[in-house]
Structure formats: structure tokens, C-alpha cells
Amino acid sequence: MTERSARHLHRSPSQLRIGESSLRYDDAGLVVTFDEVFLPWPRQRWVPKRMRGEIQLTPDIVGEQVFELNKDGAHLWQPVAPSGRVKLTCDSLPGGGWSGEGYHDMNSGSRPLEEDFRGWDWARGKTADGRTVVVYDSVLASGENPRFGLQYDGQGAVSLFDPPVRRALKRGFWGVGGGIACDETASPDLRNIYEDTPFYRRSLVETRISGDRVSMMHETLDCRRLAMPLVRLMLPFRMPRRA
């Protein structure tokens, strides 16, 4: 997570390289090679450390559909691999890495997010019978609240559905709360928090959607906080910049 100038960028039809890190497609699927400097938690002392490794994502499903997140199409979202297998190797992790279930999506846009959104909640998980469920719940700057759900079967066929009501989640250390779709007869359970910042939170939430109990990776983005001058001043401490 380092911001770099254009001279650090190199790309081809099958590879994108930024600094010492890159993304490429090969026979295994998407391969991310990373070599970055990061700041650890305070208890580990504020000494920059280097993290090197590789992530291999092999999709079970490839999602080709692109969704417009606002009316004029200035912001797009594509669930590229709604379901897949991930293998991570990293010299900074106990045991050298892990493998498990994974997901890959991407956003693109022609304007800053904070110009058009107040924020959003996103969640992705799998049902007990193997269906992949993705829910997008955004609030535009106008106050409009576009919400939609996607469901993928084991063969990759996708269908849209209307998510159940949004239930609020407990706020984190920085006050970011968010919410998740949940049936009216149930309540969501915040199981773990993986990232908690002044404008963004990523968590594991167990919820119930259309009668199915689903453990979902969940994110909340607060664009109003992202636009605050104080938060802007804090960003370079977590995302170094290289000219």
C-alpha cells in the first residue's frame, strides 16, 4: 500500500507492475507478487519492515458483468472472481503463509468517491449448499440508497435479488459502524474485526439472508470521513508516497 508516481508504473496486456510489486495472469489465474515496506503495530515498535510474498488466486467463477454504482456511470464495480481458491506465501507470516477460499473484485471511476457517495456497505459469503452471495448497499451524496444482491450457483450462473433490511453493526474503535443485510427474524453477529480505521472497517459478520445463515466478509466505507482534512493528513502515515 504505497502511492507511487508514474515512473514506477509498467504494464502490458497480461501484467501490471507498480514499484517492486506486480499483478499478472498465468495458467494458475491471477498472481500477485508483493515486495513492500510497511509500518507494524505500536507494540512491535514503529520501525518500517519489508514484506515479501506471492498470492495465487484460481477462480471457481469468473464474473464478466460490470455494474454501475451511480446513475451517470461515473463509478463502476465488477466482481471478477466471486469465488475462488487462494494460496498465500509470505516471509512475514507464521508458517510462511496459508491457503483457503478467496474473492476478487475491482472498482473504477472518473471522479473521487467522496464526490458522489456518503459511503457503502459490501459483503460476500457462501451458503451451506455452496452458493456465493454478494450484497452491495450504498448511500449516494444525494441521499439515495441503491441496494442489490447477487447470487452465483456452482456453475457460475448469476441472479439478482433484493437484499433484506439493513441491520446496524456495533461501531469500531474509530466510530465506523456500518450495517449488513439481515432477515427481519434474525440479528447479525459481528464475529471479528480485521481492519479498523477512521473511515474504513473490514470484518467477519454472520448474518441470515433469505433463511440461509451466511458468514460474510464485510466492509464499510465512510466517504464523508475520508474527505475530512484530518483524515487526509493521517493517510501518508499508513500509505507512504514515493516520487
GROMACS .gro file of C-alpha atoms in nm:
model
  243
    1MET     CA    1   0.000   0.000   0.000
    2THR     CA    2   0.237   0.266  -0.130
    3GLU     CA    3   0.142   0.554  -0.358
    4ARG     CA    4   0.394   0.591  -0.640
    5SER     CA    5   0.447   0.828  -0.932
    6ALA     CA    6   0.403   0.733  -1.299
    7ARG     CA    7   0.769   0.639  -1.345
    8HIS     CA    8   0.714   0.336  -1.119
    9LEU     CA    9   0.429   0.206  -1.337
   10HIS     CA   10   0.480  -0.055  -1.609
   11ARG     CA   11   0.205  -0.252  -1.780
   12SER     CA   12   0.138  -0.498  -2.061
   13PRO     CA   13  -0.173  -0.691  -2.172
   14SER     CA   14  -0.106  -0.958  -1.905
   15GLN     CA   15   0.086  -0.774  -1.631
   16LEU     CA   16   0.072  -0.460  -1.416
   17ARG     CA   17   0.385  -0.366  -1.221
   18ILE     CA   18   0.399  -0.085  -0.964
   19GLY     CA   19   0.737  -0.047  -0.799
   20GLU     CA   20   0.856  -0.388  -0.679
   21SER     CA   21   0.506  -0.539  -0.676
   22SER     CA   22   0.303  -0.675  -0.967
   23LEU     CA   23  -0.015  -0.846  -1.084
   24ARG     CA   24  -0.016  -1.090  -1.374
   25TYR     CA   25  -0.226  -1.365  -1.531
   26ASP     CA   26  -0.081  -1.709  -1.598
   27ASP     CA   27  -0.204  -2.068  -1.608
   28ALA     CA   28  -0.282  -2.058  -1.235
   29GLY     CA   29  -0.504  -1.750  -1.266
   30LEU     CA   30  -0.422  -1.417  -1.105
   31VAL     CA   31  -0.080  -1.395  -0.938
   32VAL     CA   32   0.010  -1.103  -0.711
   33THR     CA   33   0.377  -1.063  -0.619
   34PHE     CA   34   0.442  -0.807  -0.346
   35ASP     CA   35   0.757  -0.653  -0.203
   36GLU     CA   36   0.658  -0.358   0.017
   37VAL     CA   37   0.765  -0.164   0.324
   38PHE     CA   38   0.501  -0.131   0.594
   39LEU     CA   39   0.461   0.005   0.947
   40PRO     CA   40   0.376  -0.255   1.215
   41TRP     CA   41   0.154  -0.207   1.521
   42PRO     CA   42   0.295   0.007   1.806
   43ARG     CA   43   0.364  -0.292   2.029
   44GLN     CA   44   0.605  -0.415   1.761
   45ARG     CA   45   0.781  -0.076   1.764
   46TRP     CA   46   0.740   0.179   1.488
   47VAL     CA   47   1.020   0.050   1.270
   48PRO     CA   48   0.945   0.008   0.898
   49LYS     CA   49   0.958  -0.355   0.788
   50ARG     CA   50   0.965  -0.523   0.448
   51MET     CA   51   0.704  -0.781   0.349
   52ARG     CA   52   0.762  -1.012   0.051
   53GLY     CA   53   0.547  -1.287  -0.091
   54GLU     CA   54   0.300  -1.407  -0.352
   55ILE     CA   55  -0.074  -1.459  -0.376
   56GLN     CA   56  -0.224  -1.701  -0.628
   57LEU     CA   57  -0.598  -1.672  -0.698
   58THR     CA   58  -0.757  -1.951  -0.903
   59PRO     CA   59  -1.120  -1.854  -0.981
   60ASP     CA   60  -1.403  -2.105  -0.947
   61ILE     CA   61  -1.630  -1.850  -1.115
   62VAL     CA   62  -1.546  -1.562  -1.349
   63GLY     CA   63  -1.783  -1.266  -1.332
   64GLU     CA   64  -1.790  -1.068  -1.655
   65GLN     CA   65  -2.078  -0.835  -1.571
   66VAL     CA   66  -1.995  -0.473  -1.477
   67PHE     CA   67  -2.234  -0.278  -1.253
   68GLU     CA   68  -2.291   0.098  -1.246
   69LEU     CA   69  -2.292   0.226  -0.887
   70ASN     CA   70  -2.447   0.563  -0.971
   71LYS     CA   71  -2.683   0.697  -1.238
   72ASP     CA   72  -2.432   0.855  -1.476
   73GLY     CA   73  -2.194   0.557  -1.471
   74ALA     CA   74  -1.903   0.752  -1.323
   75HIS     CA   75  -1.838   0.465  -1.079
   76LEU     CA   76  -1.822   0.101  -1.187
   77TRP     CA   77  -1.781  -0.225  -0.997
   78GLN     CA   78  -1.704  -0.574  -1.125
   79PRO     CA   79  -1.693  -0.895  -0.917
   80VAL     CA   80  -1.417  -1.052  -1.129
   81ALA     CA   81  -1.387  -1.375  -0.929
   82PRO     CA   82  -1.688  -1.411  -0.697
   83SER     CA   83  -1.546  -1.742  -0.574
   84GLY     CA   84  -1.202  -1.899  -0.594
   85ARG     CA   85  -0.910  -2.058  -0.415
   86VAL     CA   86  -0.621  -1.855  -0.274
   87LYS     CA   87  -0.268  -1.962  -0.183
   88LEU     CA   88  -0.050  -1.712   0.001
   89THR     CA   89   0.322  -1.740   0.067
   90CYS     CA   90   0.482  -1.466   0.277
   91ASP     CA   91   0.807  -1.446   0.471
   92SER     CA   92   0.645  -1.234   0.746
   93LEU     CA   93   0.370  -1.480   0.844
   94PRO     CA   94   0.390  -1.773   1.087
   95GLY     CA   95   0.430  -2.092   0.887
   96GLY     CA   96   0.509  -1.895   0.574
   97GLY     CA   97   0.150  -1.848   0.457
   98TRP     CA   98  -0.187  -2.019   0.419
   99SER     CA   99  -0.446  -2.130   0.165
  100GLY     CA  100  -0.824  -2.105   0.157
  101GLU     CA  101  -1.127  -1.955  -0.013
  102GLY     CA  102  -1.089  -1.620  -0.189
  103TYR     CA  103  -1.260  -1.345  -0.386
  104HIS     CA  104  -1.156  -1.068  -0.625
  105ASP     CA  105  -1.342  -0.757  -0.742
  106MET     CA  106  -1.245  -0.415  -0.873
  107ASN     CA  107  -1.377  -0.060  -0.877
  108SER     CA  108  -1.310   0.212  -1.132
  109GLY     CA  109  -1.434   0.567  -1.169
  110SER     CA  110  -1.386   0.908  -1.325
  111ARG     CA  111  -1.444   1.110  -1.007
  112PRO     CA  112  -1.329   1.078  -0.643
  113LEU     CA  113  -1.561   0.855  -0.440
  114GLU     CA  114  -1.631   1.126  -0.182
  115GLU     CA  115  -1.786   1.349  -0.452
  116ASP     CA  116  -2.068   1.103  -0.524
  117PHE     CA  117  -2.102   0.878  -0.216
  118ARG     CA  118  -2.166   0.919   0.153
  119GLY     CA  119  -2.045   0.562   0.187
  120TRP     CA  120  -2.133   0.198   0.137
  121ASP     CA  121  -2.151  -0.147   0.290
  122TRP     CA  122  -2.042  -0.453   0.094
  123ALA     CA  123  -2.049  -0.818   0.197
  124ARG     CA  124  -1.964  -1.154   0.040
  125GLY     CA  125  -2.007  -1.510   0.166
  126LYS     CA  126  -2.115  -1.866   0.085
  127THR     CA  127  -2.426  -2.055   0.185
  128ALA     CA  128  -2.415  -2.409   0.324
  129ASP     CA  129  -2.506  -2.554  -0.018
  130GLY     CA  130  -2.221  -2.372  -0.195
  131ARG     CA  131  -2.394  -2.066  -0.344
  132THR     CA  132  -2.197  -1.740  -0.338
  133VAL     CA  133  -2.385  -1.433  -0.213
  134VAL     CA  134  -2.269  -1.071  -0.263
  135VAL     CA  135  -2.457  -0.768  -0.128
  136TYR     CA  136  -2.393  -0.402  -0.219
  137ASP     CA  137  -2.561  -0.128  -0.012
  138SER     CA  138  -2.454   0.229  -0.094
  139VAL     CA  139  -2.570   0.578   0.001
  140LEU     CA  140  -2.516   0.844  -0.265
  141ALA     CA  141  -2.435   1.208  -0.190
  142SER     CA  142  -2.797   1.286  -0.283
  143GLY     CA  143  -2.921   1.055  -0.006
  144GLU     CA  144  -3.044   0.786  -0.245
  145ASN     CA  145  -2.983   0.430  -0.127
  146PRO     CA  146  -2.921   0.186  -0.417
  147ARG     CA  147  -2.912  -0.172  -0.287
  148PHE     CA  148  -2.878  -0.501  -0.474
  149GLY     CA  149  -2.773  -0.859  -0.416
  150LEU     CA  150  -2.606  -1.115  -0.641
  151GLN     CA  151  -2.626  -1.492  -0.610
  152TYR     CA  152  -2.398  -1.733  -0.800
  153ASP     CA  153  -2.464  -2.105  -0.824
  154GLY     CA  154  -2.190  -2.368  -0.852
  155GLN     CA  155  -2.179  -2.336  -1.232
  156GLY     CA  156  -2.133  -1.958  -1.222
  157ALA     CA  157  -2.488  -1.858  -1.323
  158VAL     CA  158  -2.576  -1.529  -1.155
  159SER     CA  159  -2.912  -1.388  -1.047
  160LEU     CA  160  -3.010  -1.057  -0.886
  161PHE     CA  161  -3.217  -1.038  -0.568
  162ASP     CA  162  -3.346  -0.770  -0.332
  163PRO     CA  163  -3.148  -0.785  -0.005
  164PRO     CA  164  -3.339  -0.796   0.324
  165VAL     CA  165  -3.340  -0.497   0.559
  166ARG     CA  166  -3.013  -0.339   0.669
  167ARG     CA  167  -2.921  -0.403   1.032
  168ALA     CA  168  -2.673  -0.175   1.208
  169LEU     CA  169  -2.346  -0.319   1.342
  170LYS     CA  170  -2.160  -0.214   1.656
  171ARG     CA  171  -1.922   0.074   1.593
  172GLY     CA  172  -1.547   0.015   1.596
  173PHE     CA  173  -1.270   0.195   1.784
  174TRP     CA  174  -1.277   0.490   1.539
  175GLY     CA  175  -1.656   0.510   1.537
  176VAL     CA  176  -1.714   0.346   1.197
  177GLY     CA  177  -2.022   0.127   1.227
  178GLY     CA  178  -2.196   0.029   0.909
  179GLY     CA  179  -2.460  -0.236   0.863
  180ILE     CA  180  -2.542  -0.557   0.680
  181ALA     CA  181  -2.845  -0.712   0.514
  182CYS     CA  182  -3.025  -0.948   0.754
  183ASP     CA  183  -3.367  -1.117   0.765
  184GLU     CA  184  -3.618  -0.946   0.994
  185THR     CA  185  -3.643  -1.256   1.213
  186ALA     CA  186  -3.266  -1.265   1.283
  187SER     CA  187  -2.980  -1.045   1.405
  188PRO     CA  188  -2.628  -1.016   1.260
  189ASP     CA  189  -2.331  -1.126   1.470
  190LEU     CA  190  -2.003  -0.932   1.439
  191ARG     CA  191  -1.753  -1.219   1.474
  192ASN     CA  192  -1.419  -1.046   1.412
  193ILE     CA  193  -1.271  -0.712   1.303
  194TYR     CA  194  -0.972  -0.733   1.069
  195GLU     CA  195  -0.921  -0.366   0.985
  196ASP     CA  196  -1.050  -0.066   1.179
  197THR     CA  197  -0.958   0.286   1.060
  198PRO     CA  198  -1.113   0.636   1.085
  199PHE     CA  199  -1.301   0.587   0.755
  200TYR     CA  200  -1.298   0.211   0.676
  201ARG     CA  201  -1.364  -0.117   0.851
  202ARG     CA  202  -1.336  -0.479   0.736
  203SER     CA  203  -1.499  -0.751   0.945
  204LEU     CA  204  -1.632  -1.106   0.955
  205VAL     CA  205  -2.008  -1.097   1.013
  206GLU     CA  206  -2.253  -1.383   1.045
  207THR     CA  207  -2.598  -1.295   0.915
  208ARG     CA  208  -2.912  -1.456   0.774
  209ILE     CA  209  -3.027  -1.386   0.417
  210SER     CA  210  -3.346  -1.542   0.276
  211GLY     CA  211  -3.331  -1.802   0.550
  212ASP     CA  212  -2.967  -1.900   0.493
  213ARG     CA  213  -2.715  -1.839   0.769
  214VAL     CA  214  -2.407  -1.692   0.597
  215SER     CA  215  -2.063  -1.594   0.727
  216MET     CA  216  -1.966  -1.290   0.521
  217MET     CA  217  -1.656  -1.081   0.471
  218HIS     CA  218  -1.792  -0.731   0.522
  219GLU     CA  219  -1.660  -0.381   0.459
  220THR     CA  220  -1.786  -0.036   0.547
  221LEU     CA  221  -1.653   0.277   0.375
  222ASP     CA  222  -1.743   0.621   0.515
  223CYS     CA  223  -1.666   0.870   0.234
  224ARG     CA  224  -1.757   1.172   0.445
  225ARG     CA  225  -1.482   1.083   0.687
  226LEU     CA  226  -1.243   1.005   0.402
  227ALA     CA  227  -1.289   1.365   0.283
  228MET     CA  228  -1.209   1.518   0.625
  229PRO     CA  229  -0.883   1.723   0.626
  230LEU     CA  230  -0.760   1.550   0.945
  231VAL     CA  231  -0.802   1.205   0.788
  232ARG     CA  232  -0.622   1.325   0.474
  233LEU     CA  233  -0.328   1.428   0.691
  234MET     CA  234  -0.320   1.080   0.850
  235LEU     CA  235  -0.319   0.882   0.523
  236PRO     CA  236   0.052   0.923   0.437
  237PHE     CA  237   0.147   0.754   0.766
  238ARG     CA  238  -0.030   0.435   0.652
  239MET     CA  239   0.030   0.479   0.277
  240PRO     CA  240   0.381   0.612   0.211
  241ARG     CA  241   0.440   0.807  -0.109
  242ARG     CA  242   0.732   0.756  -0.346
  243ALA     CA  243   0.808   1.012  -0.618
   0.00000   0.00000   0.00000
